[in-house]
């Protein structure tokens, strides 16, 4: 399929999602759509809660931390004792403590960074335990986003919703049904879905017996994309035909991983009473996404400089190193951008082999904070942090105490939004600095020099942003990287979520100032430009030195920067 | 409703943008923005601020620069070199420039406070003992509740209320207005201010302020900025600046290990230089100067804000309550026409109207006498035996009782009732005439002699020139104007229409005013109003911005959070503009400061690593001469831009009333886009100069 047609189909599919899924989710989370109430009720009875029992932001955050903590513990235990548990046809042994920690944190934080090859490390039961988190972690992301949106929408309210209800509804009404339907398509297209263990294929010519791992792949694939998780069954992820068998599933994957983050902007618009407000955020996301797609696709369409240096100046198809021939350079670049900018982190090509500036496209996309459109829930709440920052500076410039959606943005809001925005760059920069300074960190990258630096930087950028995409080239299944990576993922998730919830709580308590001609509007192209500007400026200012020592200097080593 | 003071000057029809040029008087007397004396003093004060570590620590951005300077200083002492010392000096200058900006902003206030202190001559007060005899005590010994006597030539020792007598008072010490004002016991013009001088007559004053707490003392403290506290918006902005400072710490510190990994050694001096260039020093250095200058701009217009918070709130105001009289219309209504009814003729009506107004000392009453004189040459009347009937709020009529008849003028309803009570019948066309006059925005007064209604006097309200345009500006800024008047709804509607206000409150009472403010605030709006009477006090206290007139009562002045020394209610509009300008200046310089960083990166990052990665020279898009020059040029630019922007910080960003969108578009263009481009040009320029210096 050519790029143009791909984009047309993609835009059309996402428009449908925005229009219908967005409204549907607003209905679900405002308690207007209740056709699954019969399924909700037993859950609430078990948790001794109900939709009527609203929580303050502190209780909401408490529930979040307890729930996520238990999830990590449970996942960790399953991985550690998988050898004694059923559904283990290949009799795989226990996962090492460091790797189990990294993996448990990775799936609970919606990161899905995988320091292992799934088919050789995890039993079916372990894979399914991870799939449970692939449902729960995006639901948690939605819940946190909802709490912030309610903070903006409500007036003088002490509560921001009920965490348990939000998570339950996100799973029951949104994630399960869509993932089920998508799973069927994956199965129909040829993705495997079985518990029968590996296939043994005897090659009659050589006499060797080839063992091909199989498993419950297709449905995992659906939620892997829909929940912007990204952790696949196989190490090769979306490049493996059993996961991503056809061009249709490749496109469906891209649609799925963009669907909820895009639709949530509409949900936001509905909940605050103005679709245009949601449209403005979507526009900011779309511009960034478009720019990065264009840039990265163009970068990958350039000849591979290393190949050129080796004496093959004519490379008509662009950089094909590390690409699946079925997808080619443009589809791979599009997939790469979609998956790095949605915190999915799945891959259908080797990102390590992208041209340096192509890799820069993927890396820098994450460095912007996963907002275009970002992960399920996390994309919305992160871009709202940037919107609040933009409102504050721009609002001052019109001579009023800045307001966003009628809420005055004052010291407390700036403090919380500031923390939410700061955590990610600080975690990335500091952990990268630690890694390049100690022996355990320096031996891991495959390459030396700028490319090696990029590999380390990419690893921490990916984990702190809960993206999970791997640049590759780095042997990060070591105690050092497993432990430090776990820290990056935890901080990148919860050190942002808690301030976001606090922000929701603080905003909810405020009165709403009516908008007038003196208020500067936050649903105009000018505001969209300001939000984009803030995102770019913060990203550029924090990461410019680091990327200039990585991909930029590497690209420059090959001669000219552009073209 | 209260009457307007006679001393209210004509409105200043200037906007906040040209604050420097408008009538520097009163506290604002003397001294331009960059008076040589003030600059000299500020330069010294700026040095002194270096050692005040506690004050420095309140400004996180500049505190980091200070620490960086010390670090570089140590480095320079250990490994001396031209480059290291140059950086040290320029970093120290950066801190000094920031202190200087603040000191300049404080300078004018301090000079004004000194002037005021000198004027507060130590006088004696004549205190009344309980038995009525006088004793002479120092003015500073006069306490709250004391009664003092002041006669012509005496300086009033402290703030108080006149309890006895009437006097003309020279208040120029406070207002700068040389024309004396009348102060008298009872009513809303009984307040006197300590430090003002009695010019004639004798008054007895009950002191209402404790020593050291007088209006003059507060005024000195305010202009001096002694009790300056950070405003909510300043706090929020400081947090943002702290965030932007904190984020650059790891950015810069991690460059050291990154450099080592790449095989480059990065000097501490360059890292500190990079850090100082990246953190928002421009706005950090100018932030407090902007706030002080904002207060100062108000003082220039003879408005004393009791807190910076009030100034900021003024920028947020969405509803302005404006008294009709004095703000929208020129002070007083004037009699313009006699309209006879019921077959009476105009001369007959004018005669009765003049009789009824002879004892009426209000401007309206006098204008009736004058009109009758002009139209029918009625003067020097012999009344014989008579008794004047003064106006009262319950009868709503005034007039005179002569031997053979009773003459009354007053509100239509009141006079009609009076006529009916005497078995008279108001002529049928009366209602129509009254309504026509009212609909035209004028006030109808009905004149009757006994049971006979003679006709109607038309009192015309004159709307101030240019006021309509001001309201249009306000509307564009998103501010709703509400006219407050005691007139009936019909009259009010006509004047509201003519003046172009958005809404009006007719037949206003203090209670209804308070209700209106509460209703607006319940809708989330901030409300500003002016007032002078004691009955305005609750509303002034309730309003977010309450501007009390200096001529008003002590209660009013204490209830409001600003005092207008000129007692010119139109100034409320200027105050709103100054509040907005303050926030805009902060936002603009913050944007500029952050946007500057882009160019600084392009100057410093290639310089840092070009030895290890020569290919990074491609990022040196300014083509700066050498790595050290590049770093130094960035640091010098970073320091000089503070000095260059001091005038802007003190004067405030130009503000023209227009819609939020238009203002934003303009400011984003100038300060964000300009902020990205400017440093590229100037860093290159400084680099060229450095290269030229090397040549020698």
Tab-separated table of C-alpha atoms in Angstrom, chain B residues 96-411:
chain	number	residue	atom	x	y	z
B	96	UNK	CA	24.890	43.491	39.929
B	97	UNK	CA	22.676	44.456	36.993
B	98	UNK	CA	19.789	42.556	38.550
B	99	UNK	CA	20.308	44.334	41.872
B	100	UNK	CA	20.646	47.604	40.005
B	101	UNK	CA	17.318	47.117	38.229
B	102	UNK	CA	15.587	46.594	41.538
B	103	UNK	CA	17.403	49.509	43.146
B	104	UNK	CA	16.420	51.871	40.328
B	105	UNK	CA	12.810	50.816	40.659
B	106	UNK	CA	12.951	51.405	44.396
B	107	UNK	CA	14.897	54.634	43.968
B	108	UNK	CA	12.080	56.930	42.996
B	109	UNK	CA	9.848	55.649	45.749
B	110	UNK	CA	12.590	56.188	48.289
B	111	UNK	CA	13.216	59.722	47.047
B	112	UNK	CA	9.497	60.457	47.294
B	113	UNK	CA	9.340	59.037	50.771
B	114	UNK	CA	12.226	61.247	51.816
B	115	UNK	CA	10.451	64.304	50.441
B	116	UNK	CA	7.308	63.386	52.328
B	117	UNK	CA	9.234	62.851	55.542
B	118	UNK	CA	10.756	66.285	55.268
B	119	UNK	CA	7.350	67.847	54.766
B	120	UNK	CA	6.045	66.226	57.904
B	121	UNK	CA	7.255	69.018	60.129
B	122	UNK	CA	7.163	68.285	63.804
B	123	UNK	CA	4.384	70.467	65.093
B	124	UNK	CA	2.582	71.027	68.286
B	125	UNK	CA	-1.005	70.101	68.697
B	126	UNK	CA	-3.589	71.924	70.747
B	127	UNK	CA	-5.353	69.167	72.594
B	128	UNK	CA	-8.671	69.801	74.308
B	129	UNK	CA	-8.945	68.698	77.887
B	130	UNK	CA	-12.190	67.268	79.208
B	131	UNK	CA	-13.096	70.600	80.749
B	132	UNK	CA	-12.737	72.351	77.413
B	133	UNK	CA	-9.403	74.051	78.051
B	134	UNK	CA	-6.490	73.576	75.659
B	135	UNK	CA	-3.082	72.098	76.292
B	136	UNK	CA	-0.093	72.092	73.963
B	137	UNK	CA	1.398	68.692	73.270
B	138	UNK	CA	3.781	67.425	70.539
B	139	UNK	CA	1.878	66.193	67.503
B	140	UNK	CA	3.362	62.749	68.002
B	141	UNK	CA	1.702	62.462	71.402
B	142	UNK	CA	-1.809	62.810	70.014
B	143	UNK	CA	-3.664	59.503	70.326
B	144	UNK	CA	-6.800	58.084	68.858
B	145	UNK	CA	-9.915	59.614	70.370
B	146	UNK	CA	-8.270	62.904	71.372
B	147	UNK	CA	-9.923	66.163	70.419
B	148	UNK	CA	-7.659	68.817	68.964
B	149	UNK	CA	-8.270	72.370	67.861
B	150	UNK	CA	-6.879	73.718	64.597
B	151	UNK	CA	-7.050	77.298	63.460
B	152	UNK	CA	-5.859	79.154	60.409
B	153	UNK	CA	-2.179	78.409	59.872
B	154	UNK	CA	-2.132	75.252	62.000
B	155	UNK	CA	-1.019	71.926	60.629
B	156	UNK	CA	-3.476	69.200	61.486
B	157	UNK	CA	-1.501	66.844	63.755
B	158	UNK	CA	-3.070	63.535	62.748
B	159	UNK	CA	-5.932	62.012	60.780
B	160	UNK	CA	-9.355	62.704	62.142
B	161	UNK	CA	-12.966	63.746	61.715
B	162	UNK	CA	-14.129	67.300	62.163
B	163	UNK	CA	-16.645	67.369	64.991
B	164	UNK	CA	-17.162	71.083	65.049
B	165	UNK	CA	-16.764	73.908	62.579
B	166	UNK	CA	-15.892	74.349	58.931
B	167	UNK	CA	-12.551	75.304	57.445
B	168	UNK	CA	-10.679	75.558	54.193
B	169	UNK	CA	-7.774	73.188	54.160
B	170	UNK	CA	-4.643	73.086	52.023
B	171	UNK	CA	-4.099	69.433	51.149
B	172	UNK	CA	-1.294	69.979	48.672
B	173	UNK	CA	1.111	68.031	50.873
B	174	UNK	CA	-0.764	64.923	49.898
B	175	UNK	CA	-2.553	65.613	46.665
B	176	UNK	CA	-0.294	68.227	45.166
B	177	UNK	CA	-3.444	70.180	44.398
B	178	UNK	CA	-2.865	73.748	45.545
B	179	UNK	CA	-6.510	74.871	45.552
B	180	UNK	CA	-7.871	74.616	49.085
B	181	UNK	CA	-10.788	72.326	49.877
B	182	UNK	CA	-13.659	72.864	52.271
B	183	UNK	CA	-13.911	70.516	55.223
B	184	UNK	CA	-16.839	70.609	57.594
B	185	UNK	CA	-18.314	68.638	60.418
B	186	UNK	CA	-20.976	66.049	59.691
B	187	UNK	CA	-21.563	64.337	56.367
B	188	UNK	CA	-19.035	63.005	53.961
B	189	UNK	CA	-16.578	65.885	53.949
B	190	UNK	CA	-15.587	65.733	57.564
B	191	UNK	CA	-12.356	63.788	57.183
B	192	UNK	CA	-9.056	65.602	57.523
B	193	UNK	CA	-5.585	64.202	57.022
B	194	UNK	CA	-2.614	64.679	59.282
B	195	UNK	CA	0.020	66.901	57.723
B	196	UNK	CA	-2.430	69.125	55.869
B	197	UNK	CA	-2.821	72.761	56.813
B	198	UNK	CA	-5.866	74.753	57.877
B	199	UNK	CA	-6.066	78.003	55.908
B	200	UNK	CA	-9.029	79.667	57.510
B	201	UNK	CA	-11.509	79.332	60.338
B	202	UNK	CA	-11.408	77.025	63.314
B	203	UNK	CA	-12.239	73.363	63.590
B	204	UNK	CA	-12.266	70.768	66.313
B	205	UNK	CA	-11.019	67.385	65.150
B	206	UNK	CA	-11.464	64.019	66.752
B	207	UNK	CA	-8.320	62.021	66.022
B	208	UNK	CA	-9.003	58.642	64.383
B	209	UNK	CA	-5.480	57.273	63.936
B	210	UNK	CA	-2.888	55.983	66.357
B	211	UNK	CA	0.507	57.693	66.232
B	212	UNK	CA	2.631	56.217	63.452
B	213	UNK	CA	-0.437	54.800	61.728
B	214	UNK	CA	-1.627	57.911	60.001
B	215	UNK	CA	-2.419	58.175	56.368
B	216	UNK	CA	0.839	60.027	55.827
B	217	UNK	CA	2.810	57.272	57.571
B	218	UNK	CA	1.138	54.614	55.458
B	219	UNK	CA	1.749	56.669	52.364
B	220	UNK	CA	5.462	56.927	53.135
B	221	UNK	CA	5.679	53.195	53.795
B	222	UNK	CA	3.834	52.461	50.556
B	223	UNK	CA	5.853	54.645	48.218
B	224	UNK	CA	9.029	53.402	49.841
B	225	UNK	CA	7.978	49.817	49.333
B	226	UNK	CA	8.919	48.951	52.890
B	227	UNK	CA	6.172	46.398	53.301
B	228	UNK	CA	6.273	45.049	49.787
B	229	UNK	CA	5.157	41.464	49.597
B	230	UNK	CA	5.093	39.165	46.634
B	231	UNK	CA	1.731	39.167	44.894
B	232	UNK	CA	-0.015	35.901	43.987
B	233	UNK	CA	0.943	36.186	40.368
B	234	UNK	CA	4.517	37.059	41.250
B	235	UNK	CA	4.658	33.932	43.400
B	236	UNK	CA	3.306	31.769	40.592
B	237	UNK	CA	5.822	33.238	38.186
B	238	UNK	CA	8.667	32.754	40.664
B	239	UNK	CA	7.688	29.092	40.871
B	240	UNK	CA	7.744	28.794	37.114
B	241	UNK	CA	11.172	30.415	37.034
B	242	UNK	CA	12.368	28.053	39.765
B	243	UNK	CA	11.088	25.139	37.690
B	244	UNK	CA	12.986	26.432	34.675
B	245	UNK	CA	16.088	26.843	36.809
B	246	UNK	CA	15.853	23.394	38.348
B	247	UNK	CA	15.427	21.686	34.993
B	248	UNK	CA	18.609	23.258	33.638
B	249	UNK	CA	20.708	22.076	36.567
B	250	UNK	CA	20.663	18.402	35.475
B	251	UNK	CA	20.869	19.469	31.836
B	252	UNK	CA	24.160	21.213	32.510
B	253	UNK	CA	25.553	18.940	35.207
B	254	UNK	CA	25.034	15.793	33.131
B	255	UNK	CA	27.061	17.340	30.327
B	256	UNK	CA	30.141	16.538	32.370
B	257	UNK	CA	29.689	12.734	32.349
B	258	UNK	CA	28.374	12.864	28.771
B	259	UNK	CA	31.521	14.744	27.819
B	260	UNK	CA	33.739	12.228	29.552
B	261	UNK	CA	31.953	9.385	27.754
B	262	UNK	CA	32.619	11.174	24.481
B	263	UNK	CA	36.247	11.736	25.451
B	264	UNK	CA	35.916	15.473	25.944
B	265	UNK	CA	36.796	17.378	29.080
B	266	UNK	CA	34.355	20.105	29.904
B	267	UNK	CA	35.539	22.954	32.103
B	268	UNK	CA	33.510	23.957	35.130
B	269	UNK	CA	33.675	27.573	34.038
B	270	UNK	CA	31.982	26.841	30.734
B	271	UNK	CA	29.352	24.705	32.419
B	272	UNK	CA	28.526	27.476	34.860
B	273	UNK	CA	28.438	29.939	31.982
B	274	UNK	CA	26.040	27.663	30.107
B	275	UNK	CA	23.837	27.262	33.160
B	276	UNK	CA	23.622	31.003	33.748
B	277	UNK	CA	22.811	31.589	30.101
B	278	UNK	CA	20.046	28.986	30.125
B	279	UNK	CA	18.206	29.800	33.331
B	280	UNK	CA	15.773	32.688	32.890
B	281	UNK	CA	18.041	35.414	34.236
B	282	UNK	CA	16.433	38.192	32.222
B	283	UNK	CA	13.031	37.915	33.844
B	284	UNK	CA	14.565	36.721	37.108
B	285	UNK	CA	16.594	39.905	37.305
B	286	UNK	CA	13.742	42.217	36.385
B	287	UNK	CA	10.800	40.563	38.133
B	288	UNK	CA	10.798	42.575	41.321
B	289	UNK	CA	11.612	45.784	39.448
B	290	UNK	CA	8.496	45.247	37.316
B	291	UNK	CA	6.328	44.898	40.400
B	292	UNK	CA	7.770	47.946	42.124
B	293	UNK	CA	7.503	49.997	38.954
B	294	UNK	CA	3.856	48.996	38.600
B	295	UNK	CA	3.072	50.398	42.022
B	296	UNK	CA	5.142	53.449	41.165
B	297	UNK	CA	3.143	54.050	37.988
B	298	UNK	CA	0.047	54.254	40.148
B	299	UNK	CA	1.747	56.682	42.493
B	300	UNK	CA	2.630	58.795	39.461
B	301	UNK	CA	-1.067	59.080	38.871
B	302	UNK	CA	-1.660	59.979	42.486
B	303	UNK	CA	-3.185	56.654	43.374
B	304	UNK	CA	-1.984	54.798	46.438
B	305	UNK	CA	-2.508	51.070	46.315
B	306	UNK	CA	-2.502	49.456	49.723
B	307	UNK	CA	-1.026	46.258	48.278
B	308	UNK	CA	0.416	44.915	45.090
B	309	UNK	CA	-2.332	42.347	45.215
B	310	UNK	CA	-4.864	45.095	44.560
B	311	UNK	CA	-2.949	46.305	41.508
B	312	UNK	CA	-2.887	42.792	40.126
B	313	UNK	CA	-6.571	42.336	40.817
B	314	UNK	CA	-7.200	45.533	38.871
B	315	UNK	CA	-5.864	43.834	35.756
B	316	UNK	CA	-8.334	40.999	36.261
B	317	UNK	CA	-11.387	43.160	36.770
B	318	UNK	CA	-14.323	42.183	34.599
B	319	UNK	CA	-16.941	44.550	35.913
B	320	UNK	CA	-16.490	48.233	36.622
B	321	UNK	CA	-19.060	49.986	38.748
B	322	UNK	CA	-18.887	53.650	37.910
B	323	UNK	CA	-20.763	56.413	39.629
B	324	UNK	CA	-22.663	58.394	37.090
B	325	UNK	CA	-21.940	61.740	38.638
B	326	UNK	CA	-18.382	62.858	38.195
B	327	UNK	CA	-17.315	59.797	36.252
B	328	UNK	CA	-19.696	59.552	33.367
B	329	UNK	CA	-21.316	62.946	33.522
B	330	UNK	CA	-19.676	66.220	34.361
B	331	UNK	CA	-20.279	66.704	38.052
B	332	UNK	CA	-23.650	68.362	38.200
B	333	UNK	CA	-26.923	68.564	36.450
B	334	UNK	CA	-27.909	71.962	35.101
B	335	UNK	CA	-31.367	73.418	34.700
B	336	UNK	CA	-31.887	73.818	30.991
B	337	UNK	CA	-35.594	74.381	30.376
B	338	UNK	CA	-38.866	75.354	32.045
B	339	UNK	CA	-41.845	73.431	30.718
B	340	UNK	CA	-45.156	74.852	31.909
B	341	UNK	CA	-48.247	72.664	32.157
B	342	UNK	CA	-51.943	73.149	32.866
B	343	UNK	CA	-52.196	76.499	31.085
B	344	UNK	CA	-49.537	78.269	33.151
B	345	UNK	CA	-46.917	80.273	31.357
B	346	UNK	CA	-43.188	79.880	31.461
B	347	UNK	CA	-42.446	83.097	33.392
B	348	UNK	CA	-44.859	82.079	36.122
B	349	UNK	CA	-43.128	78.721	36.358
B	350	UNK	CA	-39.642	80.274	36.367
B	351	UNK	CA	-40.660	82.617	39.149
B	352	UNK	CA	-41.921	79.789	41.354
B	353	UNK	CA	-38.950	77.624	40.523
B	354	UNK	CA	-36.545	80.361	41.532
B	355	UNK	CA	-38.397	80.984	44.776
B	356	UNK	CA	-38.255	77.297	45.614
B	357	UNK	CA	-34.529	77.192	44.898
B	358	UNK	CA	-33.297	80.307	46.654
B	359	UNK	CA	-32.133	78.435	49.715
B	360	UNK	CA	-30.982	75.426	47.704
B	361	UNK	CA	-27.191	75.508	47.757
B	362	UNK	CA	-26.739	72.444	45.611
B	363	UNK	CA	-25.331	73.100	42.132
B	364	UNK	CA	-28.670	72.020	40.675
B	365	UNK	CA	-30.525	74.527	42.837
B	366	UNK	CA	-28.165	77.313	41.909
B	367	UNK	CA	-28.488	76.500	38.246
B	368	UNK	CA	-32.274	76.934	38.511
B	369	UNK	CA	-31.856	80.364	40.030
B	370	UNK	CA	-29.402	81.282	37.313
B	371	UNK	CA	-31.627	80.019	34.506
B	372	UNK	CA	-34.601	81.992	35.780
B	373	UNK	CA	-32.410	85.053	36.022
B	374	UNK	CA	-31.147	84.661	32.496
B	375	UNK	CA	-34.491	83.909	30.926
B	376	UNK	CA	-36.752	86.357	32.762
B	377	UNK	CA	-34.342	88.679	34.545
B	378	UNK	CA	-35.663	87.661	37.935
B	379	UNK	CA	-33.391	88.873	40.712
B	380	UNK	CA	-33.258	90.528	44.160
B	381	UNK	CA	-36.470	89.171	45.443
B	382	UNK	CA	-38.301	90.442	48.427
B	383	UNK	CA	-39.793	87.492	50.155
B	384	UNK	CA	-41.356	89.116	53.176
B	385	UNK	CA	-41.983	86.693	55.968
B	386	UNK	CA	-40.840	83.245	54.900
B	387	UNK	CA	-39.508	79.884	55.960
B	388	UNK	CA	-37.344	77.685	53.767
B	389	UNK	CA	-38.186	74.017	53.580
B	390	UNK	CA	-34.983	72.045	53.058
B	391	UNK	CA	-34.778	68.898	51.009
B	392	UNK	CA	-35.168	65.684	52.914
B	393	UNK	CA	-34.896	62.130	51.796
B	394	UNK	CA	-38.379	61.351	53.080
B	395	UNK	CA	-40.264	64.216	51.432
B	396	UNK	CA	-37.982	64.390	48.400
B	397	UNK	CA	-39.000	68.041	47.985
B	398	UNK	CA	-37.675	71.417	48.934
B	399	UNK	CA	-39.090	74.896	48.699
B	400	UNK	CA	-40.266	77.873	50.664
B	401	UNK	CA	-43.321	78.784	52.717
B	402	UNK	CA	-44.331	82.406	52.096
B	403	UNK	CA	-47.021	84.311	53.859
B	404	UNK	CA	-49.646	83.632	51.208
B	405	UNK	CA	-48.446	80.462	49.517
B	406	UNK	CA	-46.292	77.370	49.704
B	407	UNK	CA	-43.872	76.720	46.842
B	408	UNK	CA	-42.353	73.315	46.290
B	409	UNK	CA	-40.128	71.629	43.758
B	410	UNK	CA	-39.128	67.994	43.785
B	411	UNK	CA	-39.476	64.536	42.358
